CSV table of C-alpha atoms in Angstrom, one decimal:
chain,number,residue,atom,x,y,z
A,233,UNK,CA,82.8,-49.0,-22.7
A,234,UNK,CA,80.6,-51.8,-21.2
A,235,UNK,CA,82.0,-51.1,-17.7
A,236,UNK,CA,81.6,-47.4,-18.2
A,237,UNK,CA,77.9,-48.0,-18.9
A,238,UNK,CA,77.7,-50.2,-15.8
A,239,UNK,CA,79.2,-47.4,-13.7
A,240,UNK,CA,76.9,-44.8,-15.2
A,241,UNK,CA,73.9,-46.9,-14.5
A,242,UNK,CA,75.1,-47.5,-10.9
A,243,UNK,CA,75.5,-43.8,-10.3
A,244,UNK,CA,72.0,-43.0,-11.6
A,245,UNK,CA,70.6,-45.8,-9.5
A,246,UNK,CA,72.3,-44.2,-6.6
A,247,UNK,CA,70.1,-41.1,-7.1
A,248,UNK,CA,67.0,-43.2,-6.3
A,249,UNK,CA,68.7,-44.7,-3.2
A,250,UNK,CA,69.6,-41.1,-2.2
A,251,UNK,CA,65.9,-40.2,-2.4
A,252,UNK,CA,65.1,-43.2,-0.3
A,253,UNK,CA,67.7,-42.1,2.3
A,254,UNK,CA,67.3,-38.3,2.4
A,255,UNK,CA,64.0,-38.4,4.4
A,256,UNK,CA,65.4,-41.0,6.9
A,257,UNK,CA,68.6,-38.9,7.3
A,258,UNK,CA,66.5,-35.8,7.9
A,259,UNK,CA,64.5,-37.4,10.7
A,260,UNK,CA,67.5,-38.8,12.4
A,261,UNK,CA,69.4,-35.6,12.1
A,262,UNK,CA,66.7,-33.5,13.8
A,263,UNK,CA,65.1,-36.0,16.2
A,264,UNK,CA,67.6,-38.9,16.5
A,265,UNK,CA,64.7,-41.0,15.4
A,266,UNK,CA,64.8,-43.9,12.9
A,267,UNK,CA,61.4,-44.7,11.4
A,268,UNK,CA,61.0,-48.4,10.9
A,269,UNK,CA,58.0,-47.8,8.6
A,270,UNK,CA,60.0,-45.5,6.3
A,271,UNK,CA,60.2,-48.0,3.5
A,272,UNK,CA,56.5,-48.7,3.8
A,273,UNK,CA,55.7,-45.0,3.4
A,274,UNK,CA,57.7,-45.1,0.2
A,275,UNK,CA,55.4,-47.8,-1.0
A,276,UNK,CA,52.3,-45.9,0.1
A,277,UNK,CA,53.5,-43.0,-2.0
A,278,UNK,CA,54.0,-45.3,-5.0
A,279,UNK,CA,50.4,-46.6,-4.6
A,280,UNK,CA,49.1,-43.0,-4.3
A,281,UNK,CA,50.8,-42.2,-7.5
A,282,UNK,CA,49.2,-45.3,-9.1
A,283,UNK,CA,45.8,-44.0,-8.0
A,284,UNK,CA,46.4,-40.5,-9.2
A,285,UNK,CA,47.5,-41.7,-12.7
A,286,UNK,CA,45.3,-44.7,-13.3
A,287,UNK,CA,42.2,-44.0,-11.3
A,288,UNK,CA,41.9,-40.2,-11.7
A,289,UNK,CA,43.7,-40.0,-15.0
A,290,UNK,CA,46.0,-37.2,-13.9
A,291,UNK,CA,49.3,-36.3,-15.7
A,292,UNK,CA,52.3,-37.8,-13.8
A,293,UNK,CA,53.7,-34.3,-13.0
A,294,UNK,CA,50.4,-33.3,-11.3
A,295,UNK,CA,50.2,-36.7,-9.6
A,296,UNK,CA,53.7,-36.2,-8.1
A,297,UNK,CA,52.7,-32.7,-6.8
A,298,UNK,CA,49.5,-34.1,-5.2
A,299,UNK,CA,51.3,-37.0,-3.6
A,300,UNK,CA,53.9,-34.7,-2.1
A,301,UNK,CA,51.2,-32.6,-0.6
A,302,UNK,CA,49.2,-35.5,0.8
A,303,UNK,CA,52.3,-37.3,2.2
A,304,UNK,CA,53.6,-34.0,3.7
A,305,UNK,CA,50.2,-33.4,5.5
A,306,UNK,CA,50.0,-37.0,6.7
A,307,UNK,CA,53.6,-36.8,8.0
A,308,UNK,CA,52.8,-33.6,10.0
A,309,UNK,CA,49.7,-35.0,11.5
A,310,UNK,CA,51.2,-38.4,12.3
A,311,UNK,CA,54.2,-36.8,14.0
A,312,UNK,CA,52.1,-34.2,15.9
A,313,UNK,CA,49.4,-36.5,17.2
A,314,UNK,CA,51.1,-39.9,17.4
A,315,UNK,CA,54.9,-40.1,17.2
A,316,UNK,CA,55.5,-37.1,19.5
A,317,UNK,CA,53.8,-39.0,22.2
A,318,UNK,CA,56.5,-41.6,22.3
A,319,UNK,CA,59.6,-39.5,21.8
A,320,UNK,CA,61.8,-39.4,24.9
A,321,UNK,CA,65.1,-40.6,26.1
A,322,UNK,CA,64.2,-44.2,25.4
A,323,UNK,CA,64.5,-45.1,21.7
A,324,UNK,CA,62.5,-48.3,22.1
A,325,UNK,CA,58.9,-46.9,22.0
A,326,UNK,CA,59.3,-45.1,18.7
A,327,UNK,CA,60.8,-48.2,17.2
A,328,UNK,CA,57.9,-50.3,18.4
A,329,UNK,CA,55.3,-47.9,17.2
A,330,UNK,CA,56.8,-47.5,13.7
A,331,UNK,CA,57.2,-51.3,13.5
A,332,UNK,CA,53.5,-51.6,14.2
A,333,UNK,CA,52.8,-49.0,11.6
A,334,UNK,CA,54.8,-51.0,9.1
A,335,UNK,CA,52.7,-54.1,9.7
A,336,UNK,CA,49.5,-52.2,9.5
A,337,UNK,CA,50.5,-50.4,6.3
A,338,UNK,CA,51.6,-53.7,4.6
A,339,UNK,CA,48.4,-55.5,5.5
A,340,UNK,CA,46.2,-52.5,4.5
A,341,UNK,CA,47.9,-52.3,1.1
A,342,UNK,CA,47.5,-56.0,0.6
A,343,UNK,CA,43.7,-55.8,1.4
A,344,UNK,CA,43.3,-52.8,-0.9
A,345,UNK,CA,45.5,-53.5,-3.8
A,346,UNK,CA,46.2,-57.3,-3.5
A,347,UNK,CA,49.6,-58.9,-3.7
A,348,UNK,CA,50.0,-58.4,-7.4
A,349,UNK,CA,52.8,-56.2,-8.5
A,350,UNK,CA,52.0,-52.8,-10.0
A,351,UNK,CA,53.7,-50.2,-12.1
A,352,UNK,CA,52.7,-46.6,-13.0
A,353,UNK,CA,52.7,-46.3,-16.8
A,354,UNK,CA,54.9,-43.4,-17.9
A,355,UNK,CA,54.9,-43.9,-21.6
A,356,UNK,CA,57.9,-42.8,-23.6
A,357,UNK,CA,59.5,-41.2,-20.6
A,358,UNK,CA,60.3,-44.7,-19.2
A,359,UNK,CA,62.0,-45.9,-22.4
A,360,UNK,CA,63.5,-42.7,-23.8
A,361,UNK,CA,67.3,-42.2,-23.7
A,362,UNK,CA,69.9,-39.6,-24.4
A,363,UNK,CA,72.8,-40.7,-26.6
A,364,UNK,CA,76.1,-39.5,-25.1
A,365,UNK,CA,78.2,-41.2,-27.7
A,366,UNK,CA,77.9,-43.9,-30.4
A,367,UNK,CA,78.3,-46.6,-27.7
A,368,UNK,CA,76.7,-45.0,-24.6
A,369,UNK,CA,73.2,-43.9,-24.0
A,370,UNK,CA,71.6,-42.7,-20.7
A,371,UNK,CA,68.0,-43.4,-19.8
A,372,UNK,CA,65.9,-40.3,-19.4
A,373,UNK,CA,64.0,-41.6,-16.3
A,374,UNK,CA,67.2,-42.7,-14.4
A,375,UNK,CA,68.7,-39.3,-15.2
A,376,UNK,CA,65.6,-37.6,-14.0
A,377,UNK,CA,65.7,-39.5,-10.7
A,378,UNK,CA,69.4,-38.5,-10.2
A,379,UNK,CA,68.7,-34.9,-10.9
A,380,UNK,CA,65.7,-35.0,-8.6
A,381,UNK,CA,67.9,-36.4,-5.8
A,382,UNK,CA,70.4,-33.5,-6.3
A,383,UNK,CA,67.5,-31.0,-6.4
A,384,UNK,CA,65.8,-32.4,-3.3
A,385,UNK,CA,69.0,-32.5,-1.3
A,386,UNK,CA,69.9,-29.0,-2.5
A,387,UNK,CA,66.5,-27.7,-1.4
A,388,UNK,CA,66.9,-29.4,2.0
A,389,UNK,CA,70.4,-27.9,2.4
A,390,UNK,CA,69.0,-24.4,1.6
A,391,UNK,CA,66.2,-24.8,4.1
A,392,UNK,CA,68.6,-26.0,6.8
A,393,UNK,CA,71.2,-23.2,6.4
A,394,UNK,CA,69.4,-20.2,4.8
A,395,UNK,CA,65.9,-20.1,6.5
A,396,UNK,CA,64.5,-19.4,9.9
A,397,UNK,CA,62.9,-22.9,9.9
A,398,UNK,CA,66.3,-24.3,9.2
A,399,UNK,CA,67.8,-22.5,12.2
A,400,UNK,CA,65.1,-24.0,14.4
A,401,UNK,CA,65.6,-27.5,13.0
A,402,UNK,CA,69.4,-27.2,13.7
A,403,UNK,CA,68.7,-25.9,17.2
A,404,UNK,CA,66.4,-28.8,17.8
A,405,UNK,CA,69.0,-31.2,16.6
A,406,UNK,CA,71.7,-29.7,18.9
A,407,UNK,CA,69.6,-29.2,22.0
A,408,UNK,CA,65.8,-29.6,22.0
A,409,UNK,CA,65.5,-27.9,25.4
A,410,UNK,CA,66.6,-24.5,24.1
A,411,UNK,CA,63.9,-24.4,21.4
A,412,UNK,CA,61.1,-23.2,23.7
A,413,UNK,CA,63.5,-20.3,24.7
A,414,UNK,CA,63.5,-19.3,21.1
A,415,UNK,CA,59.7,-19.0,21.1
A,416,UNK,CA,59.1,-22.2,19.2
A,417,UNK,CA,57.3,-25.4,20.1
A,418,UNK,CA,59.2,-28.7,19.9
A,419,UNK,CA,56.2,-30.7,18.8
A,420,UNK,CA,55.5,-28.3,16.0
A,421,UNK,CA,59.2,-28.3,14.9
A,422,UNK,CA,59.3,-32.1,15.0
A,423,UNK,CA,56.1,-32.3,12.9
A,424,UNK,CA,57.5,-29.9,10.3
A,425,UNK,CA,60.7,-32.0,10.0
A,426,UNK,CA,58.5,-35.1,9.5
A,427,UNK,CA,56.4,-33.2,6.9
A,428,UNK,CA,59.6,-32.3,5.0
A,429,UNK,CA,60.8,-35.9,5.2
A,430,UNK,CA,57.5,-37.2,4.1
A,431,UNK,CA,57.6,-34.9,1.1
A,432,UNK,CA,60.9,-36.4,0.1
A,433,UNK,CA,59.5,-39.9,0.7
A,434,UNK,CA,56.7,-39.0,-1.7
A,435,UNK,CA,59.1,-38.0,-4.5
A,436,UNK,CA,61.1,-41.3,-3.9
A,437,UNK,CA,57.9,-43.3,-4.0
A,438,UNK,CA,56.6,-41.7,-7.2
A,439,UNK,CA,60.0,-42.3,-8.9
A,440,UNK,CA,60.0,-45.9,-7.7
A,441,UNK,CA,56.4,-46.3,-9.1
A,442,UNK,CA,57.5,-45.2,-12.6
A,443,UNK,CA,60.8,-47.0,-12.6
A,444,UNK,CA,59.9,-50.6,-11.6
A,445,UNK,CA,57.2,-52.9,-10.4
A,446,UNK,CA,56.2,-52.7,-6.7
A,447,UNK,CA,54.0,-54.6,-4.3
A,448,UNK,CA,52.9,-54.1,-0.6
A,449,UNK,CA,55.7,-56.1,0.8
A,450,UNK,CA,58.8,-54.4,-0.6
A,451,UNK,CA,58.9,-51.7,2.1
A,452,UNK,CA,61.5,-53.4,4.4
A,453,UNK,CA,63.9,-53.8,1.5
A,454,UNK,CA,63.6,-50.1,0.6
A,455,UNK,CA,64.2,-49.3,4.3
A,456,UNK,CA,67.3,-51.4,4.2
A,457,UNK,CA,68.7,-49.6,1.1
A,458,UNK,CA,67.9,-46.2,2.7
A,459,UNK,CA,69.5,-47.2,5.9
A,460,UNK,CA,72.7,-48.4,4.2
A,461,UNK,CA,72.9,-45.2,2.1
A,462,UNK,CA,72.5,-43.1,5.3
A,463,UNK,CA,75.2,-45.1,7.2
A,464,UNK,CA,77.6,-45.0,4.2
A,465,UNK,CA,77.3,-41.3,3.8
A,466,UNK,CA,77.3,-40.5,7.6
A,467,UNK,CA,74.3,-40.3,9.9
A,468,UNK,CA,72.5,-36.9,9.6
A,469,UNK,CA,74.6,-35.7,6.7
A,470,UNK,CA,72.2,-34.7,3.9
A,471,UNK,CA,74.8,-34.6,1.1
A,472,UNK,CA,76.3,-37.7,2.5
A,473,UNK,CA,73.2,-39.6,1.6
A,474,UNK,CA,73.8,-38.8,-2.1
A,475,UNK,CA,77.3,-40.2,-1.9
A,476,UNK,CA,76.0,-43.2,0.1
A,477,UNK,CA,73.4,-43.9,-2.5
A,478,UNK,CA,75.9,-43.7,-5.3
A,479,UNK,CA,78.3,-46.1,-3.5
A,480,UNK,CA,75.4,-48.5,-3.0
A,481,UNK,CA,74.1,-48.2,-6.6
A,482,UNK,CA,77.6,-48.6,-8.2
A,483,UNK,CA,78.3,-51.6,-6.0
A,484,UNK,CA,75.0,-53.2,-7.0
A,485,UNK,CA,75.5,-52.5,-10.7
A,486,UNK,CA,79.0,-54.0,-10.6
A,487,UNK,CA,77.6,-57.1,-8.8
A,488,UNK,CA,74.8,-57.5,-11.3
A,489,UNK,CA,77.3,-57.2,-14.2
A,490,UNK,CA,79.4,-60.1,-12.7
A,491,UNK,CA,76.3,-62.2,-12.0
A,492,UNK,CA,72.7,-61.2,-11.6
A,493,UNK,CA,72.5,-63.0,-8.3
A,494,UNK,CA,75.3,-60.9,-6.8
A,495,UNK,CA,73.5,-57.5,-7.2
A,496,UNK,CA,72.1,-57.1,-3.7
A,497,UNK,CA,74.9,-59.0,-2.1
A,498,UNK,CA,77.5,-56.6,-3.7
A,499,UNK,CA,75.6,-53.6,-2.1
A,500,UNK,CA,75.7,-55.2,1.3
A,501,UNK,CA,79.4,-56.0,1.0
A,502,UNK,CA,80.1,-52.4,0.0
A,503,UNK,CA,78.2,-51.3,3.1
A,504,UNK,CA,80.2,-53.6,5.3
A,505,UNK,CA,83.5,-52.5,3.7
A,506,UNK,CA,82.7,-48.8,4.5
A,507,UNK,CA,81.8,-49.7,8.1
A,508,UNK,CA,85.1,-51.5,8.5
A,509,UNK,CA,87.1,-48.5,7.2
A,510,UNK,CA,84.9,-45.7,8.4
A,511,UNK,CA,82.6,-46.9,11.2
A,512,UNK,CA,80.8,-43.6,11.4
A,513,UNK,CA,80.3,-43.3,7.6
A,514,UNK,CA,82.3,-41.4,5.0
A,515,UNK,CA,81.3,-37.9,6.2
A,516,UNK,CA,80.6,-36.6,9.7
A,517,UNK,CA,77.3,-34.8,10.3
A,518,UNK,CA,77.3,-31.3,9.0
A,519,UNK,CA,77.5,-28.7,11.7
A,520,UNK,CA,75.4,-25.5,11.6
């Protein structure tokens, strides 16, 4: 039963990692673009949630909604007026620009909020649990994170394959040059994709803020977890990010059960093992 509990906790933790990874996978799938500042934007969302709850006294549910709107708007504007300017055949300029953004964000957060770790108080929600059996209980917050991951990925899947915007996103992914022939604008489509990804990032950041302590410097490690989940699941595969997150979460939970110092290492070893067996990830990119 102890190991069953470990596996359950690992699966639920994988939901948070899937939220970290979904936005990164979306941007890569549409634009072939990896945002080095992705983890820092997750931290920005966490701090925005902190401001909404502690400074303005809003209910967490309202806070999450406002953070999603703010991050989505910021993502659209940032892509439309900054990142689109450096997108071309060369992958180096976007990497350099987002690396610079990462440094700027970390230092701005340090100046504004200090290096002290923070956490968004979520009352009984953070400590409540659902008893599955006499020996097994599941935390409400981890379960909510996992269900949120499924819901977010399901919504993205619906948008991609059941809406006009999704058809344009898939067309952009396959061949950006044909998008103008469909009466659309590449810059606008790229910005909409980033707005969607930023909304997912906002949900990930708010969940992180309620689950654990955070500080301005943890962005790169969140990026690493997201990148590993994306690679494990398969680059550009939305549902694959959920599987990748679960693999990573279960590996870390098993490592922590063996020895607390092995938690992160176990996740990296699982990532390496998948790369050895399946260099392109567990699932190929979904085709429209």
